PDB file of C-alpha atoms and ligand atoms in Angstrom:
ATOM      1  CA  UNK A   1       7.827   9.392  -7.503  1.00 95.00           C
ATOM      2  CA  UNK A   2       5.628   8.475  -4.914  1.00 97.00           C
ATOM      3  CA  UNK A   3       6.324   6.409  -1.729  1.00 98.00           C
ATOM      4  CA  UNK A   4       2.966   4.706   0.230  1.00 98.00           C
ATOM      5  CA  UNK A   5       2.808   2.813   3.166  1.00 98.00           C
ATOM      6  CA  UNK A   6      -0.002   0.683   3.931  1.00 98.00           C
ATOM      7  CA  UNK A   7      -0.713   0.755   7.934  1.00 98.00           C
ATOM      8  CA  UNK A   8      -1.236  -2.335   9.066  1.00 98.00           C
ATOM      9  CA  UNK A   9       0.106  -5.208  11.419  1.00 97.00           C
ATOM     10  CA  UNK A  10       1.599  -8.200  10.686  1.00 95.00           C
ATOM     11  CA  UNK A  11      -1.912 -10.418  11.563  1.00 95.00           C
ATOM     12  CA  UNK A  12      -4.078  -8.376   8.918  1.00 95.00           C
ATOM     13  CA  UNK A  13      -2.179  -9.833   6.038  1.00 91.00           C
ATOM     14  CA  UNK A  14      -3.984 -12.347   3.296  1.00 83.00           C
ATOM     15  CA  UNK A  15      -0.873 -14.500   3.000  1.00 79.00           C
ATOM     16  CA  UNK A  16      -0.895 -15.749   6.651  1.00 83.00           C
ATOM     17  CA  UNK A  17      -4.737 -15.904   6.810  1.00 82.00           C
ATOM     18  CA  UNK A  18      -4.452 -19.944   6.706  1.00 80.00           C
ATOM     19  CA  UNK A  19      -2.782 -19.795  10.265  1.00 85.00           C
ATOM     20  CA  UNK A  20      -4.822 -16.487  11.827  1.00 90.00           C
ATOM     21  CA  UNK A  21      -8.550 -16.290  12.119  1.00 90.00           C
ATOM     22  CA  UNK A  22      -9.877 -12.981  12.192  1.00 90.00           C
ATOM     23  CA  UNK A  23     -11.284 -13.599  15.606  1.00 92.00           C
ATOM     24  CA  UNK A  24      -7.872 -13.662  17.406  1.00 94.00           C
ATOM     25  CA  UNK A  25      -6.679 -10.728  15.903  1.00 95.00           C
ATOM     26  CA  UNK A  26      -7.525  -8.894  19.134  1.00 95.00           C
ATOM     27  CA  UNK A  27      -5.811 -11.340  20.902  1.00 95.00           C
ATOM     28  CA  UNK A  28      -2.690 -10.825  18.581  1.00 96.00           C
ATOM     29  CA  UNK A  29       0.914  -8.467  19.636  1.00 96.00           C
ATOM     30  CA  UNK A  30       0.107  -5.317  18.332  1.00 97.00           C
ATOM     31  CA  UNK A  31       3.816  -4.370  17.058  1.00 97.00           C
ATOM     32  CA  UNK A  32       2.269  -1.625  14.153  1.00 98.00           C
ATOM     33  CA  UNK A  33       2.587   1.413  16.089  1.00 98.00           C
ATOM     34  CA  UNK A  34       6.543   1.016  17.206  1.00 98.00           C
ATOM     35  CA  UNK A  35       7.162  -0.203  13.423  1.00 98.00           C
ATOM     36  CA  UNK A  36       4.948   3.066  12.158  1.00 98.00           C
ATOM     37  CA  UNK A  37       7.090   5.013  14.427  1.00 98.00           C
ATOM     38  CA  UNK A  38      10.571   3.549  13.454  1.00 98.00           C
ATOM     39  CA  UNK A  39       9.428   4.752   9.684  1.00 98.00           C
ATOM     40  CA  UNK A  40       8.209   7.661  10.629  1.00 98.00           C
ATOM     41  CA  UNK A  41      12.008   8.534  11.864  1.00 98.00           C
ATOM     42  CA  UNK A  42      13.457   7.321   8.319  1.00 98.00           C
ATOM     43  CA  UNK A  43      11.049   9.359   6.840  1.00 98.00           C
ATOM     44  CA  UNK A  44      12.176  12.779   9.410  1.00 98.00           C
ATOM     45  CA  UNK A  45      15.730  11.714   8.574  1.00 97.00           C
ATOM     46  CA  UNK A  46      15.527  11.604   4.755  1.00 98.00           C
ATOM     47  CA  UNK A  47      13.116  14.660   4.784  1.00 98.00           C
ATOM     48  CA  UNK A  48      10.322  12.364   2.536  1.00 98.00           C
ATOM     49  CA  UNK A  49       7.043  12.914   2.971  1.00 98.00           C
ATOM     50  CA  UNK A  50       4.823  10.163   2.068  1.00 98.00           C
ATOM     51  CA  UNK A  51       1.381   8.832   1.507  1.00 98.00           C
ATOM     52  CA  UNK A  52       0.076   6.248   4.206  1.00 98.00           C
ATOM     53  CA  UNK A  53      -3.110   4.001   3.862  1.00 98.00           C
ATOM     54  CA  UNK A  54      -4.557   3.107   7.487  1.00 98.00           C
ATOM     55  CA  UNK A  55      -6.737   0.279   7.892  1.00 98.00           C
ATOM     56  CA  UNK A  56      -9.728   1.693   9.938  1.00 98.00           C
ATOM     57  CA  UNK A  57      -8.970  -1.535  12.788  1.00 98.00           C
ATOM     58  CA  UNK A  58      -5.834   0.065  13.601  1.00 98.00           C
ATOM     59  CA  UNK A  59      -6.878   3.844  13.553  1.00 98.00           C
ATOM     60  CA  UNK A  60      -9.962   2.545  15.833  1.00 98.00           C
ATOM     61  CA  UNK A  61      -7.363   1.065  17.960  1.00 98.00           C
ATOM     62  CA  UNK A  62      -4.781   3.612  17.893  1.00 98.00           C
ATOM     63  CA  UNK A  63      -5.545   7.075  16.901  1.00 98.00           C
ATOM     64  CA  UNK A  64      -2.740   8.593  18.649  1.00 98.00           C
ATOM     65  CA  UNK A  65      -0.732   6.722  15.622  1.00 98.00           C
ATOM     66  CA  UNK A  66      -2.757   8.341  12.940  1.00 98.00           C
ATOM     67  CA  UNK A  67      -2.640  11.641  14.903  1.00 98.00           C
ATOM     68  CA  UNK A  68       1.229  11.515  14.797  1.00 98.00           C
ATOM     69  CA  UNK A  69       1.486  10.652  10.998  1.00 98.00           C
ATOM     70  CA  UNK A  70      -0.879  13.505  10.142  1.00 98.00           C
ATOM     71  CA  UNK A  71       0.963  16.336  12.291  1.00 98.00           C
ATOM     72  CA  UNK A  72       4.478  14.903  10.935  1.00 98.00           C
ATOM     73  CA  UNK A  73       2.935  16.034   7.695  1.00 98.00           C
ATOM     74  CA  UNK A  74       2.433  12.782   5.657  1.00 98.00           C
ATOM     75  CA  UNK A  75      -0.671  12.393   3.568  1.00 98.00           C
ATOM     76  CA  UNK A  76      -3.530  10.243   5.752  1.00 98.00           C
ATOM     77  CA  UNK A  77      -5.288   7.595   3.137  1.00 98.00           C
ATOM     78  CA  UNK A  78      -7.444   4.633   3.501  1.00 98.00           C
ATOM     79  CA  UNK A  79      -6.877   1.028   3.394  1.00 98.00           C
ATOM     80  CA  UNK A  80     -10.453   0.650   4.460  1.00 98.00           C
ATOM     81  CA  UNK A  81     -11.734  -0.845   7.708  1.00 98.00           C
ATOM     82  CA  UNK A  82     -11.587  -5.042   8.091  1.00 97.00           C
ATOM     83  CA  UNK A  83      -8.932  -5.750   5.389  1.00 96.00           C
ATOM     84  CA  UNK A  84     -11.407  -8.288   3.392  1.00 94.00           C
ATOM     85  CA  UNK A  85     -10.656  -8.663   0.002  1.00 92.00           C
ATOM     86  CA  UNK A  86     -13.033  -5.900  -2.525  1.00 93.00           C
ATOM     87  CA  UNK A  87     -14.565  -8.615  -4.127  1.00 89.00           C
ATOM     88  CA  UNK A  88     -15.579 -11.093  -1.343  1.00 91.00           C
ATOM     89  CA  UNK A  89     -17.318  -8.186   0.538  1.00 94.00           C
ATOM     90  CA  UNK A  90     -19.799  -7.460  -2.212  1.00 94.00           C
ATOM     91  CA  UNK A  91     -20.930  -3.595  -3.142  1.00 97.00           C
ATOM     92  CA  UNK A  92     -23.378  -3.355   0.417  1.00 98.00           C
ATOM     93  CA  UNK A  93     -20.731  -4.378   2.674  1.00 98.00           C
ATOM     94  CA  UNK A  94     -18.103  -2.674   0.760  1.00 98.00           C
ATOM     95  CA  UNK A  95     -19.548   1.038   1.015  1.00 98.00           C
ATOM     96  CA  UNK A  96     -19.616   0.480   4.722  1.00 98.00           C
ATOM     97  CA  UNK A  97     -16.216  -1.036   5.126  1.00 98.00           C
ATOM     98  CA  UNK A  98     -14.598   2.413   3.695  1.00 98.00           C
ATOM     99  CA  UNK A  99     -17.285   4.880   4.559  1.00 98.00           C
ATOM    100  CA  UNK A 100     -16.148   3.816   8.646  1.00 98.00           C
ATOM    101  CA  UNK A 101     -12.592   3.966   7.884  1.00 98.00           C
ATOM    102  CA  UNK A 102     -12.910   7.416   5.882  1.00 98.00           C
ATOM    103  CA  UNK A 103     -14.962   9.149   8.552  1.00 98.00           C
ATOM    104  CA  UNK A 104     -12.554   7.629  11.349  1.00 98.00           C
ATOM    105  CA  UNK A 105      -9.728   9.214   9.174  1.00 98.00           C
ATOM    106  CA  UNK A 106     -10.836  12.123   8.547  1.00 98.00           C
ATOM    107  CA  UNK A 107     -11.496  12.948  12.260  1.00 98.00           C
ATOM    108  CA  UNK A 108      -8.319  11.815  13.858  1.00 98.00           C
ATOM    109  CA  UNK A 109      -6.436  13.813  11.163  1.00 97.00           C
ATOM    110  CA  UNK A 110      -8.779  16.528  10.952  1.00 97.00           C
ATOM    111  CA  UNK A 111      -7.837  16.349   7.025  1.00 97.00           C
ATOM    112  CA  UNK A 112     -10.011  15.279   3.767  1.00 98.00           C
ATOM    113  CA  UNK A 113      -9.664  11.508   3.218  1.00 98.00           C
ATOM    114  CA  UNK A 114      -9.393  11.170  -0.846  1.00 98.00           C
ATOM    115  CA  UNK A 115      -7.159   8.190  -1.693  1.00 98.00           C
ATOM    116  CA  UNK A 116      -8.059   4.637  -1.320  1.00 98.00           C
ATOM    117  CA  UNK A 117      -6.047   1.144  -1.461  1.00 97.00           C
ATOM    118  CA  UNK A 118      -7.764  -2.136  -1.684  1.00 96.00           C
ATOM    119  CA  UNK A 119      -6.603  -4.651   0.306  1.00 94.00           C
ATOM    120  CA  UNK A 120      -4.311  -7.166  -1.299  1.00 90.00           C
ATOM    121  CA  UNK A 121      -5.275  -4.904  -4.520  1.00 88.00           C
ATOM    122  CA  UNK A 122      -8.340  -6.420  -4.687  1.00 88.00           C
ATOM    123  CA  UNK A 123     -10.162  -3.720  -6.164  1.00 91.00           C
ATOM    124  CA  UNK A 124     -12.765  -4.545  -8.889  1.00 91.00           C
ATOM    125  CA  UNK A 125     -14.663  -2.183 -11.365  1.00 92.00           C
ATOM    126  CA  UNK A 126     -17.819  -1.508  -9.410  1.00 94.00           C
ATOM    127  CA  UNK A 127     -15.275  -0.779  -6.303  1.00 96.00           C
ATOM    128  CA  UNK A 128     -14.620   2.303  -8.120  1.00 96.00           C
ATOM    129  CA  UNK A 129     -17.964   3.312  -8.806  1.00 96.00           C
ATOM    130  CA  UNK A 130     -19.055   3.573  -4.460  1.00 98.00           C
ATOM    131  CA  UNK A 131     -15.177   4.624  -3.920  1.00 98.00           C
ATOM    132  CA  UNK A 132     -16.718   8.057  -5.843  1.00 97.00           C
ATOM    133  CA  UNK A 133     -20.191   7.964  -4.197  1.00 97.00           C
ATOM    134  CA  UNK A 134     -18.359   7.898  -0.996  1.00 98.00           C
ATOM    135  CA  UNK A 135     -15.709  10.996  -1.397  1.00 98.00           C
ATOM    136  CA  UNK A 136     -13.102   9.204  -2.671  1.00 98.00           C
ATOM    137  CA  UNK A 137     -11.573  10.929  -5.553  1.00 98.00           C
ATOM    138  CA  UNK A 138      -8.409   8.545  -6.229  1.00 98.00           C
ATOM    139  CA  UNK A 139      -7.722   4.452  -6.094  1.00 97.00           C
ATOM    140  CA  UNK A 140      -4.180   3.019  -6.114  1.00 97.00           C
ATOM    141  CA  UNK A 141      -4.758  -0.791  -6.155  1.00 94.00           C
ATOM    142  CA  UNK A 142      -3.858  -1.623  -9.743  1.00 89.00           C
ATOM    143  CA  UNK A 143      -1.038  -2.420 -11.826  1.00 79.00           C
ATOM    144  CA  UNK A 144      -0.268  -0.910 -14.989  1.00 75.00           C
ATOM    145  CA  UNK A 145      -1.679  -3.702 -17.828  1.00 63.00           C
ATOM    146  CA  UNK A 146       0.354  -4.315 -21.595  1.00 57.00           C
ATOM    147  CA  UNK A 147      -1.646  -6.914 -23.767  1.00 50.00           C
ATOM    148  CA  UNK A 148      -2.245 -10.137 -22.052  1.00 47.00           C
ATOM    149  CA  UNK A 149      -1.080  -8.939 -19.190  1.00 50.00           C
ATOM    150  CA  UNK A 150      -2.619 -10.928 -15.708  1.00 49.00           C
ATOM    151  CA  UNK A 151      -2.183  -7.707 -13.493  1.00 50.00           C
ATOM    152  CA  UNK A 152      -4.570  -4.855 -13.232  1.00 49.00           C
ATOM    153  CA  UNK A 153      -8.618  -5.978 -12.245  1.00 65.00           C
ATOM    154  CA  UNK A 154     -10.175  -2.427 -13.757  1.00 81.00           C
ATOM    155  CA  UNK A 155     -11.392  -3.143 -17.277  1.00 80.00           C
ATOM    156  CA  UNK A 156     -11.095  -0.728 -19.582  1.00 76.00           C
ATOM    157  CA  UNK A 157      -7.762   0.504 -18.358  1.00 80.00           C
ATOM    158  CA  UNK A 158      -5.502   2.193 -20.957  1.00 81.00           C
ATOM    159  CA  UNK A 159      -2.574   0.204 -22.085  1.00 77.00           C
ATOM    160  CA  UNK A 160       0.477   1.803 -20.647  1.00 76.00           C
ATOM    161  CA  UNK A 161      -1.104   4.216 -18.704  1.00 83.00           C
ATOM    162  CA  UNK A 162       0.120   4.649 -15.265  1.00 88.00           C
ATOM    163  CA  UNK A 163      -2.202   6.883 -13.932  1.00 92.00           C
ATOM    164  CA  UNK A 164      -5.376   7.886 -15.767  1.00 92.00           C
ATOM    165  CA  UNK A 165      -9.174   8.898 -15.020  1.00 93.00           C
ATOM    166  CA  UNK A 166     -11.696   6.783 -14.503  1.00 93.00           C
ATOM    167  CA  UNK A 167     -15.029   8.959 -15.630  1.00 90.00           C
ATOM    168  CA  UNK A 168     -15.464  12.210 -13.634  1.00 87.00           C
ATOM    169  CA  UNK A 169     -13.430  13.459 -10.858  1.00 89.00           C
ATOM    170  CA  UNK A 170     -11.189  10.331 -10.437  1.00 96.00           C
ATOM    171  CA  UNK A 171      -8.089   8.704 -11.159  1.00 96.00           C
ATOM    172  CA  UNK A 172      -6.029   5.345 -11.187  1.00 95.00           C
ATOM    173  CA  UNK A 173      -2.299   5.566  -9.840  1.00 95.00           C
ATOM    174  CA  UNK A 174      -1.179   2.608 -10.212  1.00 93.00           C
ATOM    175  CA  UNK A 175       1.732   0.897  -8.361  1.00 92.00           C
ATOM    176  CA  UNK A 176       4.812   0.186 -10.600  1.00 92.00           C
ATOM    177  CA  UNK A 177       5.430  -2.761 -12.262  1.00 89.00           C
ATOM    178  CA  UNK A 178       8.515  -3.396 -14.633  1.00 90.00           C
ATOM    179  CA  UNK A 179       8.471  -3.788 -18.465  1.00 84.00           C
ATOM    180  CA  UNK A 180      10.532  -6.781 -19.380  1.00 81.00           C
ATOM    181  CA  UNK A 181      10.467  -9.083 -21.945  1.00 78.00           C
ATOM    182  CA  UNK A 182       7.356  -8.618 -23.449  1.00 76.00           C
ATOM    183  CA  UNK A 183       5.776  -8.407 -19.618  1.00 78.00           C
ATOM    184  CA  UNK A 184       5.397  -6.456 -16.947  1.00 81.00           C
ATOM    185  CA  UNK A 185       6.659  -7.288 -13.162  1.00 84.00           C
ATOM    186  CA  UNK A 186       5.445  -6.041  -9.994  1.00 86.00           C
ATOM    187  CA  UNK A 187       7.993  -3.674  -8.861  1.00 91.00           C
ATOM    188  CA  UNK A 188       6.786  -1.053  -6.225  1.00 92.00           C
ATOM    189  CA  UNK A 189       7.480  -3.135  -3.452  1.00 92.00           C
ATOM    190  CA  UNK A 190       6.720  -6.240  -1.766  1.00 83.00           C
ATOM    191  CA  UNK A 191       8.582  -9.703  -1.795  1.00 81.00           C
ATOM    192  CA  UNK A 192      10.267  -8.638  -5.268  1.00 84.00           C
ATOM    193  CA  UNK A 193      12.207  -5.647  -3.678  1.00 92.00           C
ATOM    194  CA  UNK A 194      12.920  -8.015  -0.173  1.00 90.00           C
ATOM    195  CA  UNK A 195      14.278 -10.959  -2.778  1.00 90.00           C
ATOM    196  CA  UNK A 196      16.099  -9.012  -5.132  1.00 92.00           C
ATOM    197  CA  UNK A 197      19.528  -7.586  -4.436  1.00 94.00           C
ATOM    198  CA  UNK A 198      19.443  -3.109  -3.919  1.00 95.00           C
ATOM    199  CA  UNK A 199      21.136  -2.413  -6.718  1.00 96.00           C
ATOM    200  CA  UNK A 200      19.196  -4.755  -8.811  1.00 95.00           C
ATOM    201  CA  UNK A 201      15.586  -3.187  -7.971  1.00 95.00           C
ATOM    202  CA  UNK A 202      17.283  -0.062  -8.116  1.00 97.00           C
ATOM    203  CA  UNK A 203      18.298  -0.079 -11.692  1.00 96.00           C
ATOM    204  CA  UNK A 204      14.870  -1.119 -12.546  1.00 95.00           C
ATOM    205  CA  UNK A 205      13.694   2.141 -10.759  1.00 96.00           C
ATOM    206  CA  UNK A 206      15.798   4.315 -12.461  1.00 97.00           C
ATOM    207  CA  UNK A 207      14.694   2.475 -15.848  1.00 95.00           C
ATOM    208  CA  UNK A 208      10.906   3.414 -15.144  1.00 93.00           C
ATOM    209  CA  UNK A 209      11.689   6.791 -14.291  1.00 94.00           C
ATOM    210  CA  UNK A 210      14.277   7.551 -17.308  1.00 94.00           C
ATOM    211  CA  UNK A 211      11.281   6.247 -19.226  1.00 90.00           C
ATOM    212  CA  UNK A 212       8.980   9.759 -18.005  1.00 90.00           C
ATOM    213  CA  UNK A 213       6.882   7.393 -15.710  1.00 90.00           C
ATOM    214  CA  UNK A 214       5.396   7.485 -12.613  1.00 93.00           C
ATOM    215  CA  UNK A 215       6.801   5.409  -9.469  1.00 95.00           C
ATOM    216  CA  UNK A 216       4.795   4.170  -6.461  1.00 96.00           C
ATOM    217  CA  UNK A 217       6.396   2.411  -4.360  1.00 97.00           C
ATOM    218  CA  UNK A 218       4.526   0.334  -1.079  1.00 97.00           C
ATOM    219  CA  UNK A 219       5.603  -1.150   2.243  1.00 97.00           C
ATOM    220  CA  UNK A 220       4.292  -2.525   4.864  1.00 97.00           C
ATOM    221  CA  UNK A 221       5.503  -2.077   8.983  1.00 97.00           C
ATOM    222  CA  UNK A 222       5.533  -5.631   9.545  1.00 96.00           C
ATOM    223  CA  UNK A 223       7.975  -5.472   6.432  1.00 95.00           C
ATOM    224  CA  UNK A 224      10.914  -4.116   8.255  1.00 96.00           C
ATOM    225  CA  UNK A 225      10.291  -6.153  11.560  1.00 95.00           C
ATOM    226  CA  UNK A 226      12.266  -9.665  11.456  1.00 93.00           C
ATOM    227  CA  UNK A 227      10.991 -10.353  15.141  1.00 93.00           C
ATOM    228  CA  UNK A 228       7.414 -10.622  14.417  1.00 93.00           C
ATOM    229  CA  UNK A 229       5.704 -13.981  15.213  1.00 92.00           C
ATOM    230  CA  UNK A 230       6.174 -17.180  12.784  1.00 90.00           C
ATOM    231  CA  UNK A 231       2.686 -18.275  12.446  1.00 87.00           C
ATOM    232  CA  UNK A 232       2.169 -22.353  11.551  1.00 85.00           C
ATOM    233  CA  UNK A 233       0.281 -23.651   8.402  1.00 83.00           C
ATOM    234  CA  UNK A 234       1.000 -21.706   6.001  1.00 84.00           C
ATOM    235  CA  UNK A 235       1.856 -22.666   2.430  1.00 86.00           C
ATOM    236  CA  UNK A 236       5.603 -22.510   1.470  1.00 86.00           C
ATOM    237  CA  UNK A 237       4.552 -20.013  -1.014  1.00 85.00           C
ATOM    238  CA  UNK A 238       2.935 -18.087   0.957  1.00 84.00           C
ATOM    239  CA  UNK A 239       5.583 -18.137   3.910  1.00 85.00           C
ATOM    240  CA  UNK A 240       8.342 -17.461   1.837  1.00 85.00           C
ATOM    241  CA  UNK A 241       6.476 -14.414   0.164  1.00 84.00           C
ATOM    242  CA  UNK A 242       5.715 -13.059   3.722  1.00 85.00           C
ATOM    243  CA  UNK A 243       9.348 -13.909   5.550  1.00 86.00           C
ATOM    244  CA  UNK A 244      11.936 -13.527   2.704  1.00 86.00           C
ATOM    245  CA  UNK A 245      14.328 -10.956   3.946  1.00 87.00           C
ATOM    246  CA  UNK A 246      12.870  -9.112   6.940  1.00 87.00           C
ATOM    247  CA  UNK A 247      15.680  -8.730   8.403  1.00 88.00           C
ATOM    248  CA  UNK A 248      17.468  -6.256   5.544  1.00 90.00           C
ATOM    249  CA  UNK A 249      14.355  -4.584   4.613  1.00 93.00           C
ATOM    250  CA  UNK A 250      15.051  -1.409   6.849  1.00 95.00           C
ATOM    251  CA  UNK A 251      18.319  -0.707   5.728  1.00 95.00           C
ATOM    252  CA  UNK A 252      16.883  -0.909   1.950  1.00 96.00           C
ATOM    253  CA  UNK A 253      14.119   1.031   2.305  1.00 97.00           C
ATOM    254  CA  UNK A 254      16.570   3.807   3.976  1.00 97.00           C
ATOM    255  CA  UNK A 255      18.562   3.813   0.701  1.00 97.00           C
ATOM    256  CA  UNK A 256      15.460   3.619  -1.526  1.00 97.00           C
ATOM    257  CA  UNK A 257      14.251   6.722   0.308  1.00 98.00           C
ATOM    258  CA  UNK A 258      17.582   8.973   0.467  1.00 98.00           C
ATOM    259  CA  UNK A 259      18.110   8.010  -2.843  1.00 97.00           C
ATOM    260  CA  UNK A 260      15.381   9.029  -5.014  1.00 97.00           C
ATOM    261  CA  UNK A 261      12.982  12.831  -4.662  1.00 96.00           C
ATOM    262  CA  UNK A 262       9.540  11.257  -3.158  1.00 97.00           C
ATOM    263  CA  UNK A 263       6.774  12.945  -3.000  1.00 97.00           C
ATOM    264  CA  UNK A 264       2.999  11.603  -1.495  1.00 98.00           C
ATOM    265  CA  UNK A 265       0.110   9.995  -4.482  1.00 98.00           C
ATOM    266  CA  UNK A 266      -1.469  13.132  -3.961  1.00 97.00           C
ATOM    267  CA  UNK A 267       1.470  15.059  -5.176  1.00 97.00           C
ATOM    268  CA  UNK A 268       2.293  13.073  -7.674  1.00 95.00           C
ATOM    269  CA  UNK A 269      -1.530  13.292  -8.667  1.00 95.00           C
ATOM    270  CA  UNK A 270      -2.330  17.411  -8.722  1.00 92.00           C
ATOM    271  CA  UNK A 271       0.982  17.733 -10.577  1.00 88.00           C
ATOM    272  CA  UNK A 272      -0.111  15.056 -13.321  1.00 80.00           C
ATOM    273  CA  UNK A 273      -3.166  17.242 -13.309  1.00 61.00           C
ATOM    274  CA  UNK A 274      -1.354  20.311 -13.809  1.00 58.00           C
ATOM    275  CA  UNK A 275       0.792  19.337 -16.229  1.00 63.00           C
ATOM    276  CA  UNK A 276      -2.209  18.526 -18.922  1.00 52.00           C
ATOM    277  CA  UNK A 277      -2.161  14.093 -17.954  1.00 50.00           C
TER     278      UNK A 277
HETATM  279 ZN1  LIG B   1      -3.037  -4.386   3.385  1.00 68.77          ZN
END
């Protein structure tokens, strides 16, 4: 089981890009590196090591951060630089976007950078392709796919397949989703595990994992930060998504993490790799 954290603030996200341009985001309350740090202590306090993504904008900004979550021994990832979606970047722009966050990565930590998560899981077959070219050796931006399924953007993706290779030298982890009626839902994380009562997300954990699968869970900082600004204009979708349940997601994601043996992607990965997957 793997838990991930993708390092962001609460401006960077795609839901709440109707009320933010990108050109104010300078101007913005940075409030990532005291939310970091307040995980960082659940994570000392549970004794879970995990994997984080950093968007190259925040490590630029505050490398002291990404210092900090390297010596505490987590596993340093990227989330790439600007936090544009894969696919409106195009390949040029693309390569660029997570060759500067990789090399920024690599020298605050002083560590390989090998793992890679698109933003808003935007990731798109020919991602993969420069993701390689570039050093990357693994991608976790996809969902497992069954038949018909609308989740998961890499063609040719097994069926059922949680993690699997993508040609030479690299793999898929996906993020969990839930088998349910004939479907799958999204459930490593996000508004599902804010909306849903504990115990309810947590059965569907133990379900995956009774089944021999893979977890990977996500969060975000801004997740477990009720008093981060409203921003105006957005859709009610969209708000509700980004809002619903701030205020109880720390105390969840405490339990989620004393309760279950975590381990970082990377982890998870080498011992898949081990073990003949
Ligand atoms: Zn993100």
């Amino acid at each position: 089981m793997a838990m991930s954290i993708d390092v962001e603030d609460w401006f960077h996200v795609q839901n709440l890009r109707a009320g933010i341009s990108r050109d104010s985001w300078d101007d913005r309350e940075r409030r990532v590196v005291a939310n970091t740090d307040r995980m960082l202590e659940a994570l000392d306090e549970t004794g879970v090591r995990c994997t984080c993504f950093v968007l190259g904008w925040v490590a630029d900004r505050e490398p002291d951060l990404v210092r900090r979550i390297a010596e505490a021994g987590h596993e340093i990832a990227s989330h790439g630089q600007g936090h544009d979606l894969v696919y409106d970047l195009g390949p040029d722009a693309f390569r660029e976007d997570v060759r500067r966050a990789k090399r920024t990565l690599e020298d605050l930590s002083g560590r390989a950078v090998v793992g890679y998560r698109a933003p808003n899981f935007s990731i798109t077959d020919w991602a993969i392709d420069i993701l390689r070219e570039e050093g990357h050796r693994w991608d976790s931006s996809s969902f497992p796919v069954v038949a018909h399924d609308r989740y998961g953007r890499l063609s040719g993706a097994p069926a059922g397949e949680d993690v699997y290779p993508i040609g030479d030298a690299f793999h898929e982890v996906c993020v969990s989703s839930l088998e349910t009626l004939g479907t799958r839902i999204p459930w490593g994380g996000g508004g599902y595990f804010r909306l849903l009562p504990y115990a309810v997300f947590r059965r569907g954990v133990r379900s995956i994992v009774s089944k021999g699968r893979p977890f990977v869970f996500y969060i975000h900082p801004w997740e477990i930060d009720p008093g981060q600004p409203r921003v105006g204009g957005l859709s009610r979708s969209h708000a509700f998504r980004h809002y619903v349940n701030l205020g109880r997601c720390e105390g969840r994601w405490r339990r989620l993490l004393s309760e279950f043996p975590w381990t970082t992607i990377g982890d998870l990965l080498d011992r898949g790799v081990a073990a003949g997957q």
